[in-house]
Coordinates of N, CA, C and O and ligand atoms in Angstrom, one line a residue:
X89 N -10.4 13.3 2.1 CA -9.3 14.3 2.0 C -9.2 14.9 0.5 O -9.5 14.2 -0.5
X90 N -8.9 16.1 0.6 CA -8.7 16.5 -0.7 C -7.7 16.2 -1.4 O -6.7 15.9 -0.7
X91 N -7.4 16.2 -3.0 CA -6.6 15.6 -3.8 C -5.6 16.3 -3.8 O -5.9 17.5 -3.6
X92 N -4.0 15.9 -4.0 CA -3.2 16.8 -3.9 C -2.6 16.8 -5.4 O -2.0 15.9 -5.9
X93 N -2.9 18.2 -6.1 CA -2.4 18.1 -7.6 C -1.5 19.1 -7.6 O -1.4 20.1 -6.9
X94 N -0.6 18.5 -9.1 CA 0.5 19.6 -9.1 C -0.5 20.6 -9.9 O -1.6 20.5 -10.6
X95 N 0.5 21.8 -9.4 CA -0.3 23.2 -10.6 C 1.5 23.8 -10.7 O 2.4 23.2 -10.1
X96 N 1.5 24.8 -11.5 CA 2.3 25.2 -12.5 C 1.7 26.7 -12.9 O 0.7 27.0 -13.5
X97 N 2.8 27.7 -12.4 CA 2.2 29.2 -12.3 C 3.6 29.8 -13.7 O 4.6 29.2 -13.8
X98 N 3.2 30.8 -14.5 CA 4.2 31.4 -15.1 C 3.9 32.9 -15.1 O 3.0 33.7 -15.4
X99 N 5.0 32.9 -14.6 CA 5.3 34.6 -14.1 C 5.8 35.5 -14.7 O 6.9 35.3 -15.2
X100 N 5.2 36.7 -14.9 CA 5.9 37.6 -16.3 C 6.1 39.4 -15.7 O 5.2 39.8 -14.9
X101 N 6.9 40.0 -16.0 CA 6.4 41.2 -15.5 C 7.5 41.9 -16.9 O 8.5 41.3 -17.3
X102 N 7.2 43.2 -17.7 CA 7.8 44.2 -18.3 C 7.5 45.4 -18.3 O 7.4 46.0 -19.3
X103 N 7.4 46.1 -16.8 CA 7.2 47.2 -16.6 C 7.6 47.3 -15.1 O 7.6 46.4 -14.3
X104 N 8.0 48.8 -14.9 CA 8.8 48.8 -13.4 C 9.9 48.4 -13.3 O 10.9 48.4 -14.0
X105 N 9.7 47.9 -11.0 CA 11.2 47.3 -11.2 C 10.9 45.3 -11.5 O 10.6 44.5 -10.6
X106 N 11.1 44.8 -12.7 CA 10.8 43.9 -12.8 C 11.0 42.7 -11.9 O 10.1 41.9 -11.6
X107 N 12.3 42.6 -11.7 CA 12.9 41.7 -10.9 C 12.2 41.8 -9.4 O 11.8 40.7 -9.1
X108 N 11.8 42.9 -8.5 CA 11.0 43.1 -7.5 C 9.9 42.8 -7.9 O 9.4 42.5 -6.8
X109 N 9.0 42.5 -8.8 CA 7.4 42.3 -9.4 C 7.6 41.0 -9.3 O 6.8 40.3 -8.6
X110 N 8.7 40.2 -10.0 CA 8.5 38.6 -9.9 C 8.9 37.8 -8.7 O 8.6 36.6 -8.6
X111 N 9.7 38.7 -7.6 CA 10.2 38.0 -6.3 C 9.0 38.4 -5.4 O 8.5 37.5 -4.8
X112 N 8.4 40.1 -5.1 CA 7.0 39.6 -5.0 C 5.8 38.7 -5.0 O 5.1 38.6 -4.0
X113 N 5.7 38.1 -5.9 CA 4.5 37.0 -6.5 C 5.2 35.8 -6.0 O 4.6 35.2 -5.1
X114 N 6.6 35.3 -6.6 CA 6.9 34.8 -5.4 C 6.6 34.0 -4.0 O 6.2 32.9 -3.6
X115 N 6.8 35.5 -3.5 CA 6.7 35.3 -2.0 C 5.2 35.5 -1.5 O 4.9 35.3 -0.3
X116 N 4.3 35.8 -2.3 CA 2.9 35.8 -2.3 C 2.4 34.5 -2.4 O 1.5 34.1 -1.7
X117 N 3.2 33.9 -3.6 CA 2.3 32.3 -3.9 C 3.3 31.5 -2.9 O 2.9 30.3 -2.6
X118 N 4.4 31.8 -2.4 CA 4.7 31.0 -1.0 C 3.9 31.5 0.2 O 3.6 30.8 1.2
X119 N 3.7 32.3 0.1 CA 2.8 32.4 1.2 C 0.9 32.0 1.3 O 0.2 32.1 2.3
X120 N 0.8 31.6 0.4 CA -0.6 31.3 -0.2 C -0.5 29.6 0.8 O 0.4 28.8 0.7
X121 N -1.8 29.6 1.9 CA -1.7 28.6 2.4 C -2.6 27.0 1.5 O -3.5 27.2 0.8
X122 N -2.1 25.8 1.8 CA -2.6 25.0 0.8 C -1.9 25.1 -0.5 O -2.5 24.5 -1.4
X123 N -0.5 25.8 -0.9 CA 0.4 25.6 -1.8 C 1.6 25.4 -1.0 O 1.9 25.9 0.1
X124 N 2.5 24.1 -2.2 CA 3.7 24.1 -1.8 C 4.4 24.4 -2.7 O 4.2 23.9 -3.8
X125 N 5.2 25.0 -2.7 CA 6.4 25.6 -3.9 C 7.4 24.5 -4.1 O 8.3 24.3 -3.2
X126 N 7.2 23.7 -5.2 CA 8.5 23.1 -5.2 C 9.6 23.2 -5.8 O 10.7 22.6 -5.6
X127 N 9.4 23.9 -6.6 CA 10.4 24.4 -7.5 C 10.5 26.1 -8.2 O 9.5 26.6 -8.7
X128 N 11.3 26.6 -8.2 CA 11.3 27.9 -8.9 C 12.5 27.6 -9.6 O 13.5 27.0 -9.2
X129 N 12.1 28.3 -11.4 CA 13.1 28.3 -12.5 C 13.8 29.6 -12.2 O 13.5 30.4 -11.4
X130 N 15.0 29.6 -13.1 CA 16.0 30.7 -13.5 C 14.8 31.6 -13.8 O 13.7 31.3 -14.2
X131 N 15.2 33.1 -13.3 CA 14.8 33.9 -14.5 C 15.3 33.9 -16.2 O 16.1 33.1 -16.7
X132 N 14.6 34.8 -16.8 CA 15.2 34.9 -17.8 C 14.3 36.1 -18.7 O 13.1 36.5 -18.7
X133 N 15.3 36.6 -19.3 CA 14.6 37.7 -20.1 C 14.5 37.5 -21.7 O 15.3 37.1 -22.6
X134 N 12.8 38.1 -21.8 CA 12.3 37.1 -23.1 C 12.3 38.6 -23.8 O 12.4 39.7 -23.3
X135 N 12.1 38.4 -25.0 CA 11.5 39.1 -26.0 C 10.1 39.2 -25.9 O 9.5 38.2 -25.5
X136 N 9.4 40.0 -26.3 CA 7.7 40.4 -25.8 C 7.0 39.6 -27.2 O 7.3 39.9 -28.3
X137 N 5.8 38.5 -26.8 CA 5.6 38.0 -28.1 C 4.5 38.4 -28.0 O 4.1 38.6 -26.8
X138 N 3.4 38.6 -29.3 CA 2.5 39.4 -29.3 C 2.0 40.4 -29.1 O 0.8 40.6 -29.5
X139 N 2.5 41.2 -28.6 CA 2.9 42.6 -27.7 C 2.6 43.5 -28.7 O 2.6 43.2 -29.8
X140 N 2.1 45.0 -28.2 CA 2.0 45.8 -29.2 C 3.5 46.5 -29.3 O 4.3 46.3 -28.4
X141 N 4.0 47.2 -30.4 CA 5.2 47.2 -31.0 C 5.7 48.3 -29.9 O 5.0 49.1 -29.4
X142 N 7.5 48.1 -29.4 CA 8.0 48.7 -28.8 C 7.6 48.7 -27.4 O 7.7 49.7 -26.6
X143 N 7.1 47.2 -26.9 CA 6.8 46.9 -25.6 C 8.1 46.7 -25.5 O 8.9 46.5 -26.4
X144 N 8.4 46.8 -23.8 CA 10.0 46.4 -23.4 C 9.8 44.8 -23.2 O 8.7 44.1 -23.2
X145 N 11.3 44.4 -22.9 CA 11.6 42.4 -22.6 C 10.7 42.7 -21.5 O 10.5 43.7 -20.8
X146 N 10.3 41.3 -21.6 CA 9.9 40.5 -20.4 C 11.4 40.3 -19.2 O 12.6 40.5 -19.4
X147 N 10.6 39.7 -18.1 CA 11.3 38.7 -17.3 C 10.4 38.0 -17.1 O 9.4 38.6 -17.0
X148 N 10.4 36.5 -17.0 CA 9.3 35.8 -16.8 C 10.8 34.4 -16.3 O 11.9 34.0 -16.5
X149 N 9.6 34.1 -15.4 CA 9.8 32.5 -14.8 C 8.7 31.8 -14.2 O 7.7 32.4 -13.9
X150 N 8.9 30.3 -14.0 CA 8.1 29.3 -13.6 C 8.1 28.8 -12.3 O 9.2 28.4 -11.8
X151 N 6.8 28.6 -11.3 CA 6.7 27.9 -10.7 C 6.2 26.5 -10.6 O 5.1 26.2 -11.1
X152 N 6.8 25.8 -10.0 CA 6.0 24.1 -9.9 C 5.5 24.2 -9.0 O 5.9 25.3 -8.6
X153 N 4.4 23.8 -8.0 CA 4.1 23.5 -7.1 C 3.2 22.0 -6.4 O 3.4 21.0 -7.0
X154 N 2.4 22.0 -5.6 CA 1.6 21.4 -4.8 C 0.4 21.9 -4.3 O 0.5 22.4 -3.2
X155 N -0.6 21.9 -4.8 CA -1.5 22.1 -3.7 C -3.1 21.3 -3.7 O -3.3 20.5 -4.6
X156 N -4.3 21.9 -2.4 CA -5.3 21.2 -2.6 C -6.2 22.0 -3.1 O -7.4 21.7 -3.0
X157 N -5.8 22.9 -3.6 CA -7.0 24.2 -3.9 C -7.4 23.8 -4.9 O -6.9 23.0 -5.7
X158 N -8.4 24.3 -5.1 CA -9.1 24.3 -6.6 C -8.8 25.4 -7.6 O -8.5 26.6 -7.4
X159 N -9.1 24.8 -8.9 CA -8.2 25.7 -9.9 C -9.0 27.1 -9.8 O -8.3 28.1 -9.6
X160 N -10.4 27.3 -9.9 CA -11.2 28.9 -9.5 C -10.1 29.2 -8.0 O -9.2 30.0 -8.4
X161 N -10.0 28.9 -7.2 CA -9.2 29.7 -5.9 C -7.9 29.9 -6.7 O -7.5 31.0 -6.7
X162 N -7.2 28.8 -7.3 CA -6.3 29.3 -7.7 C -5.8 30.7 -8.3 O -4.9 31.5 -8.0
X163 N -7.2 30.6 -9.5 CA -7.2 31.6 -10.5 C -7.5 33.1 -9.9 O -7.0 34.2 -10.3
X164 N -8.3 32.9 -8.9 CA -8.7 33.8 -7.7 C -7.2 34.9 -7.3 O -6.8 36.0 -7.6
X165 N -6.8 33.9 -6.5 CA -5.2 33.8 -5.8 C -3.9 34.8 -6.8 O -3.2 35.7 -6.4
X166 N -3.9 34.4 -8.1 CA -3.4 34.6 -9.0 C -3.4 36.3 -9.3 O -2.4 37.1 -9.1
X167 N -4.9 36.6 -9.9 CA -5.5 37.7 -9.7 C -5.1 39.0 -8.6 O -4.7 40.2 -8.8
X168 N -5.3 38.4 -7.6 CA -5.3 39.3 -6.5 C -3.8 39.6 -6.2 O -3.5 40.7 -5.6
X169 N -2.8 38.7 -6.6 CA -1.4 38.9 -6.5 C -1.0 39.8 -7.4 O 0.0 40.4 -7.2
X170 N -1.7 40.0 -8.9 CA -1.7 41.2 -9.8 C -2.0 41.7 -9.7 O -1.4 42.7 -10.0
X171 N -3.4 42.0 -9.0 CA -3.6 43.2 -8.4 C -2.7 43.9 -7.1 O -2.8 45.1 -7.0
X172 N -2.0 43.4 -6.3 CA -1.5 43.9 -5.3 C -0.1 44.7 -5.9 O 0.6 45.6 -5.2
X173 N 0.3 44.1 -7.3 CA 1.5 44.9 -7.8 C 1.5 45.9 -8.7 O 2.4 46.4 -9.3
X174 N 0.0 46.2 -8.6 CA -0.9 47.4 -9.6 C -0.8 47.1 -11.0 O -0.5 48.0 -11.8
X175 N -0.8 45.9 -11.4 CA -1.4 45.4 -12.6 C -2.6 46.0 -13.1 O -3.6 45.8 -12.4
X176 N -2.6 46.5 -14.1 CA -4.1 47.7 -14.8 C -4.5 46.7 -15.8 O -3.7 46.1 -16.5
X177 N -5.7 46.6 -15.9 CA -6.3 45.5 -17.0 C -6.6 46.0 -18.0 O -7.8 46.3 -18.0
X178 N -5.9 46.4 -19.0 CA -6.2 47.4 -20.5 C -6.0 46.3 -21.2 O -6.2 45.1 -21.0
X179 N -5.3 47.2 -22.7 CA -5.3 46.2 -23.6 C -4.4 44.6 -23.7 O -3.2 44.4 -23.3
X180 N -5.0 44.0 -24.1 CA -4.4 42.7 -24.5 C -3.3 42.6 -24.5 O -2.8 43.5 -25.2
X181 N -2.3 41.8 -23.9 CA -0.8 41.9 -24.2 C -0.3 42.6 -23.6 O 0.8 42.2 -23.2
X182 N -0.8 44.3 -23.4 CA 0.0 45.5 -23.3 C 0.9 45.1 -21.6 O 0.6 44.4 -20.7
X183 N 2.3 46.2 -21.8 CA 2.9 46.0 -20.7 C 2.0 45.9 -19.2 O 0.9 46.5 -18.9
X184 N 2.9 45.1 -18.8 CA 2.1 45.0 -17.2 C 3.3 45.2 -16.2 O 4.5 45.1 -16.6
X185 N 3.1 45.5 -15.5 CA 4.0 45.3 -13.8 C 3.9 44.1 -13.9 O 5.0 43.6 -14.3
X186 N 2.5 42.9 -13.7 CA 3.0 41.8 -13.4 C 2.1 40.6 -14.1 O 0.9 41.0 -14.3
X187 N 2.3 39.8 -14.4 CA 1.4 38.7 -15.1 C 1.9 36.9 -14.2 O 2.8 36.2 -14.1
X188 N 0.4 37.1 -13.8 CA 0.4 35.4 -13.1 C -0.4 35.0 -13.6 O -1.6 35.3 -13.3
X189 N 0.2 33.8 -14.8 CA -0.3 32.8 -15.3 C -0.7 31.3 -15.0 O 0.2 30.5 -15.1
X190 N -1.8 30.9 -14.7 CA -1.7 29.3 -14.3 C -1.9 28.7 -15.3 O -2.9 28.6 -16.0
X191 N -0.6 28.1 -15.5 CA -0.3 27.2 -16.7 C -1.2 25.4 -16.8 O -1.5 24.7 -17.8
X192 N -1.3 25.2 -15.2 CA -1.8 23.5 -15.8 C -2.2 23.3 -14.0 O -1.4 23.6 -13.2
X193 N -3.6 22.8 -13.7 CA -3.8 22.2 -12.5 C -3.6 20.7 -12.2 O -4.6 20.4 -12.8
X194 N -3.3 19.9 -11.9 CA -3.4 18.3 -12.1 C -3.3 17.9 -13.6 O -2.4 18.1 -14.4
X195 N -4.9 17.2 -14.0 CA -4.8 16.7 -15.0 C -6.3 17.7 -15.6 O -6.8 17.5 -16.6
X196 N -6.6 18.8 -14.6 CA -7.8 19.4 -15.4 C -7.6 20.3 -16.6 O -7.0 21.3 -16.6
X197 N -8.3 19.8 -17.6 CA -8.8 20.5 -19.2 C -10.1 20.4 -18.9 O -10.8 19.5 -18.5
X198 N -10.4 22.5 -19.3 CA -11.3 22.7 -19.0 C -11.4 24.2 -19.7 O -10.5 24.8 -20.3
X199 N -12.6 24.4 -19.7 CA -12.8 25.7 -20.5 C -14.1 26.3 -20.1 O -15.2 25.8 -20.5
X200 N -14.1 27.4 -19.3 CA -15.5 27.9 -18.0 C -15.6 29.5 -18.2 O -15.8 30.2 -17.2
X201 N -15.5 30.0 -19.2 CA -15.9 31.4 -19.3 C -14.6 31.9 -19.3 O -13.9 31.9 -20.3
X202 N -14.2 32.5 -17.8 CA -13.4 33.4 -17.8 C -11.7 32.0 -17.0 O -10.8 32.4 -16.2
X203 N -11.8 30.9 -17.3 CA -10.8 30.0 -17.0 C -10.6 28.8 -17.8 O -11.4 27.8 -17.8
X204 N -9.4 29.0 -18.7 CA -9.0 27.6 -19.6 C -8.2 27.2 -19.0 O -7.3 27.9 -18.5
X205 N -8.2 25.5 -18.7 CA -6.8 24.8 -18.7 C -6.8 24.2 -19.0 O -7.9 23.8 -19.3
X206 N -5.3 23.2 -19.2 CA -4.3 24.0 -19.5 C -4.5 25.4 -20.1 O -5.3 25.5 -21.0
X207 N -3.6 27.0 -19.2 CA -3.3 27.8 -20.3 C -3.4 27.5 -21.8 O -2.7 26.6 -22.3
X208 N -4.4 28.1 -22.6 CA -4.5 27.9 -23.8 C -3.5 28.5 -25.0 O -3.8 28.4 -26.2
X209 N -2.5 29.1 -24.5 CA -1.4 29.6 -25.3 C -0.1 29.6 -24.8 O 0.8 30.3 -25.2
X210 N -0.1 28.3 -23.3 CA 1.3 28.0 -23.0 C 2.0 27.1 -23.7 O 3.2 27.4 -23.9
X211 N 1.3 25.7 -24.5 CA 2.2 24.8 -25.5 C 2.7 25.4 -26.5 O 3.3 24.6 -27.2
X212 N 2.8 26.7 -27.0 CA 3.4 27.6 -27.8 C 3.9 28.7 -27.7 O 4.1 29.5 -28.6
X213 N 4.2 28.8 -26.2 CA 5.2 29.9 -25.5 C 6.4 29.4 -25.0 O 6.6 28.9 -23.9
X214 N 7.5 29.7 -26.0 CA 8.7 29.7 -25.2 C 9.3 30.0 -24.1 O 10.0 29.1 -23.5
X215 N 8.9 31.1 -23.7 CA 9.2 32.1 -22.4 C 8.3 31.2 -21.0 O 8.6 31.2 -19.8
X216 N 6.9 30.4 -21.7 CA 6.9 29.4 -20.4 C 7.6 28.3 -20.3 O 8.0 27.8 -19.3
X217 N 7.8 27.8 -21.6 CA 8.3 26.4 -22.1 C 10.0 25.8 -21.9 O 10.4 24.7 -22.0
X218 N 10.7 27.0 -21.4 CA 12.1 26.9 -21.5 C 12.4 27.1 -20.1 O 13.3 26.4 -19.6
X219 N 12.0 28.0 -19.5 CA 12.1 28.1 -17.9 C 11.1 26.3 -16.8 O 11.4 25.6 -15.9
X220 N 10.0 26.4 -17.7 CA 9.4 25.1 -17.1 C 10.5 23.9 -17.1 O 11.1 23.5 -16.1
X221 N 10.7 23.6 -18.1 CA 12.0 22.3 -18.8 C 13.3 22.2 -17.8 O 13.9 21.3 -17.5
X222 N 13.4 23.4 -17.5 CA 14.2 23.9 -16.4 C 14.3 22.9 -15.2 O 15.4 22.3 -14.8
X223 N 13.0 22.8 -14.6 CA 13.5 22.7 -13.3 C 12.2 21.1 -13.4 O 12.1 20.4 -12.4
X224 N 11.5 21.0 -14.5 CA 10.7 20.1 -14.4 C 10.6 19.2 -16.2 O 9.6 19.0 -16.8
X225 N 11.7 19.0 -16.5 CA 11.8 18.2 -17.9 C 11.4 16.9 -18.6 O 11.6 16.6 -19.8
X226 N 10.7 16.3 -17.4 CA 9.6 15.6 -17.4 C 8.3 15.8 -17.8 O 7.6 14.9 -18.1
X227 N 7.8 17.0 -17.9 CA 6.7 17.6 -17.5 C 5.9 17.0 -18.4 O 6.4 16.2 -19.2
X228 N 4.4 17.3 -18.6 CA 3.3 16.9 -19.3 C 2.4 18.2 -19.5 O 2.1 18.6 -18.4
X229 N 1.8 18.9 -20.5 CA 0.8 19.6 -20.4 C -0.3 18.7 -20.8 O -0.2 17.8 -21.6
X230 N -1.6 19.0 -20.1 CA -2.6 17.7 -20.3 C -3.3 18.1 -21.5 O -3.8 19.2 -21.6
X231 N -3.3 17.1 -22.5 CA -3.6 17.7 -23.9 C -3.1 17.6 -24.8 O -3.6 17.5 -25.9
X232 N -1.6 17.7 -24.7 CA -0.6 18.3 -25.6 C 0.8 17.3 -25.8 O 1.5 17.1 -26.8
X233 N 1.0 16.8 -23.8 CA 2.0 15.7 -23.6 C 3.3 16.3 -23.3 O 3.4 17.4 -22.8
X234 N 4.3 15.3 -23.6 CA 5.5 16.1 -22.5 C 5.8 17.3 -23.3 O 5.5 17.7 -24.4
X235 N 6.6 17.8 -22.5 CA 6.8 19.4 -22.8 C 8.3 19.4 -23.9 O 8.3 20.4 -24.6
X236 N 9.2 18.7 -24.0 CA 10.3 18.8 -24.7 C 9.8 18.5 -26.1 O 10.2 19.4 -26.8
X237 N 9.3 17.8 -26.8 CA 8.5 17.8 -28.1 C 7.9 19.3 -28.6 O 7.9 19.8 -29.7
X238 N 7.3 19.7 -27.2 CA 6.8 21.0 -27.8 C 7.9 21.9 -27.7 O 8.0 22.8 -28.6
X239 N 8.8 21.8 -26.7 CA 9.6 22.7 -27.0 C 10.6 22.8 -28.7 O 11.2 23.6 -29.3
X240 N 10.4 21.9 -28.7 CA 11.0 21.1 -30.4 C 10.7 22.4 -31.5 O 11.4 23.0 -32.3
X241 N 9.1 22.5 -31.2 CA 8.9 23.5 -32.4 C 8.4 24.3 -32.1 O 7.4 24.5 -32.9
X242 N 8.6 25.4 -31.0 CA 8.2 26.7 -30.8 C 9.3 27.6 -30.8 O 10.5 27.2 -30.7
X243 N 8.9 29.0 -31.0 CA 10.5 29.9 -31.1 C 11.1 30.1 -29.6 O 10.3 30.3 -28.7
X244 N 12.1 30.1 -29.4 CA 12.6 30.4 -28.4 C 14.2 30.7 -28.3 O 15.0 30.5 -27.4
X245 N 14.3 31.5 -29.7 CA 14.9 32.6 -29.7 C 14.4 33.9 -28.4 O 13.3 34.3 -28.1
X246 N 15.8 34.4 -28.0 CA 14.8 35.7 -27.7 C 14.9 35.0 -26.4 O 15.2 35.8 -25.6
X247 N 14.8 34.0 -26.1 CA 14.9 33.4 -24.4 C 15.9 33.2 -23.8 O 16.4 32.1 -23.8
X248 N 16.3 34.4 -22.9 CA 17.6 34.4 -22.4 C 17.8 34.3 -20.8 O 17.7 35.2 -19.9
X249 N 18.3 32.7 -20.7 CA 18.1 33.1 -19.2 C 19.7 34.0 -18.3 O 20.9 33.9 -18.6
X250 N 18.9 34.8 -17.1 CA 19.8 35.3 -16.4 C 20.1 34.9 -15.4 O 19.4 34.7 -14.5
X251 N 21.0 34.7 -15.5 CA 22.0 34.4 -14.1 C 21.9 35.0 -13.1 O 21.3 34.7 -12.1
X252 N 22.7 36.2 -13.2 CA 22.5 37.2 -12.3 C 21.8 38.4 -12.1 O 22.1 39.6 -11.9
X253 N 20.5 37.3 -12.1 CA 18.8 37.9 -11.8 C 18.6 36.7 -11.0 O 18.6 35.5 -11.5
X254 N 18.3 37.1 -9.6 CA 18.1 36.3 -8.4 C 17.1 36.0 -7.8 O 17.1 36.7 -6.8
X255 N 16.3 35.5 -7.9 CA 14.9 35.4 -6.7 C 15.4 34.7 -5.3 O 15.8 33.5 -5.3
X256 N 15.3 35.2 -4.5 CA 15.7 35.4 -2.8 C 14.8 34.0 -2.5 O 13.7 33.6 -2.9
X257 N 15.9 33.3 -1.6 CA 14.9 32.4 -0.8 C 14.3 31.4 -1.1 O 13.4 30.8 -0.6
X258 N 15.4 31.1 -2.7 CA 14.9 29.9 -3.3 C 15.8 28.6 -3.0 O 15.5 27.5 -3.4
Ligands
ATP232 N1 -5.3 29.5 -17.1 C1 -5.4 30.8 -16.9 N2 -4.5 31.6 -16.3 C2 -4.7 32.9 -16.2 N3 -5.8 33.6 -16.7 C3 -6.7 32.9 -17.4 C4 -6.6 31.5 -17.5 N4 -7.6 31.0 -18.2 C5 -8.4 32.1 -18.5 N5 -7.8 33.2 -18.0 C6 -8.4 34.5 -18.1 O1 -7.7 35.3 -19.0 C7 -8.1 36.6 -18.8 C8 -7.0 37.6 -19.4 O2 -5.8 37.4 -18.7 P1 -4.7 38.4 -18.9 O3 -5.2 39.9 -18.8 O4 -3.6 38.1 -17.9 O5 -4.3 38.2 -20.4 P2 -3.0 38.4 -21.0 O6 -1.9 38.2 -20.0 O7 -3.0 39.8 -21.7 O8 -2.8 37.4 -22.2 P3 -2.6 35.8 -22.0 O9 -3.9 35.3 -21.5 O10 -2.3 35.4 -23.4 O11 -1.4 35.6 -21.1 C9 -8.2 36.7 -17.3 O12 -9.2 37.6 -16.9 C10 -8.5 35.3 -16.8 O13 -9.8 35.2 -16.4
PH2_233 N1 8.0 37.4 -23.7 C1 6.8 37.5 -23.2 N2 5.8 37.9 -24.0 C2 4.5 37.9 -23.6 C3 4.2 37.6 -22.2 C4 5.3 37.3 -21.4 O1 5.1 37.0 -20.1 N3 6.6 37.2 -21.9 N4 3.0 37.7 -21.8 C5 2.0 38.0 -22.6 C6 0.6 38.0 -22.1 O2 0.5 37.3 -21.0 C7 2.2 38.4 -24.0 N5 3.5 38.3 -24.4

């Protein structure tokens, strides 16, 4: 039987209608068979970090889940969910409709060309770091350790969660 590991998705969108781009993906990675959703954080609206200047806020939130997939399908899965919300692959950073990030598969650290994990610039993102803590304050990034330490010393100013920014069906 195949292994059942947690994975850990962080969802971002600053272009469009946002809040539709992240309930979307959503309902894309709920419907993704061989995942279970266990958890969805608050939204919240971030300030754009590294961004080129006069990018608009983020909304970004975290999913927990379950599954038996492997981290390439994952990453696969991911992709194709940005692509379906016309995500354009230009420059670095620049605004997107949508960003799906896989933050952490089980316990795999790994580094394969076009796939690092852990995310290689989630232990120093707020905007994943504060929505994750959320709903999983336990957590561990593999590498790095639990997640409230790191939250200790990254900025997270600028991380505002909203209330009345709703994802349906959670
Ligand atoms: N864990 C991962 N999750 C998502 N993409 C990854 C991961 N590891 C490597 N990548 C690769 O990163 C590439 C760039 O991704 P993307 O265009 O979303 O970058 P970005 O969102 O601008 O910046 P960042 O990677 O800092 O979030 C993708 O083509 C993907 O293959
Ligand atoms: N606040 C915020 N800033 C970002 C984000 C994001 O999702 N939220 N994503 C980025 C590239 O993935 C770069 N900068």
């Amino acid at each position: 039987m195949k292994p059942l590991r947690k994975v850990v998705f962080s969802l971002g969108s600053n272009l469009g209608d946002r809040l539709a781009n992240l309930q979307g993906a959503v309902d894309a990675i709920r419907d993704t068979p061989d995942v279970i959703v266990v958890d969805i954080s608050s939204v919240y609206e971030t300030a754009p970090v590294g961004a080129p200047d006069g990018s608009p806020d983020f909304l970004n939130l975290v999913i927990v889940g379950e599954t038996t997939l492997e981290p390439r399908t994952l990453l696969e899965r991911a992709q194709a969910i940005e692509d379906a919300f016309g995500r354009e692959r230009d420059e670095r950073n620049a605004p997107r409709t949508l960003d799906v990030d896989l933050v952490m598969v089980g316990t795999t650290e790994t580094q394969q060309g076009d796939l690092s994990l852990p995310h290689p610039r989630a232990h120093e993102r707020g905007f994943v770091l504060l929505p994750w803590a959320e709903v999983d304050p336990a957590a561990e990034l593999p590498g790095r350790g639990p997640i409230g330490p790191l939250i200790e010393v990254v900025e997270t100013t600028g991380v505002a969660k909203r209330d009345d920014l709703v994802i349906e069906g959670d």
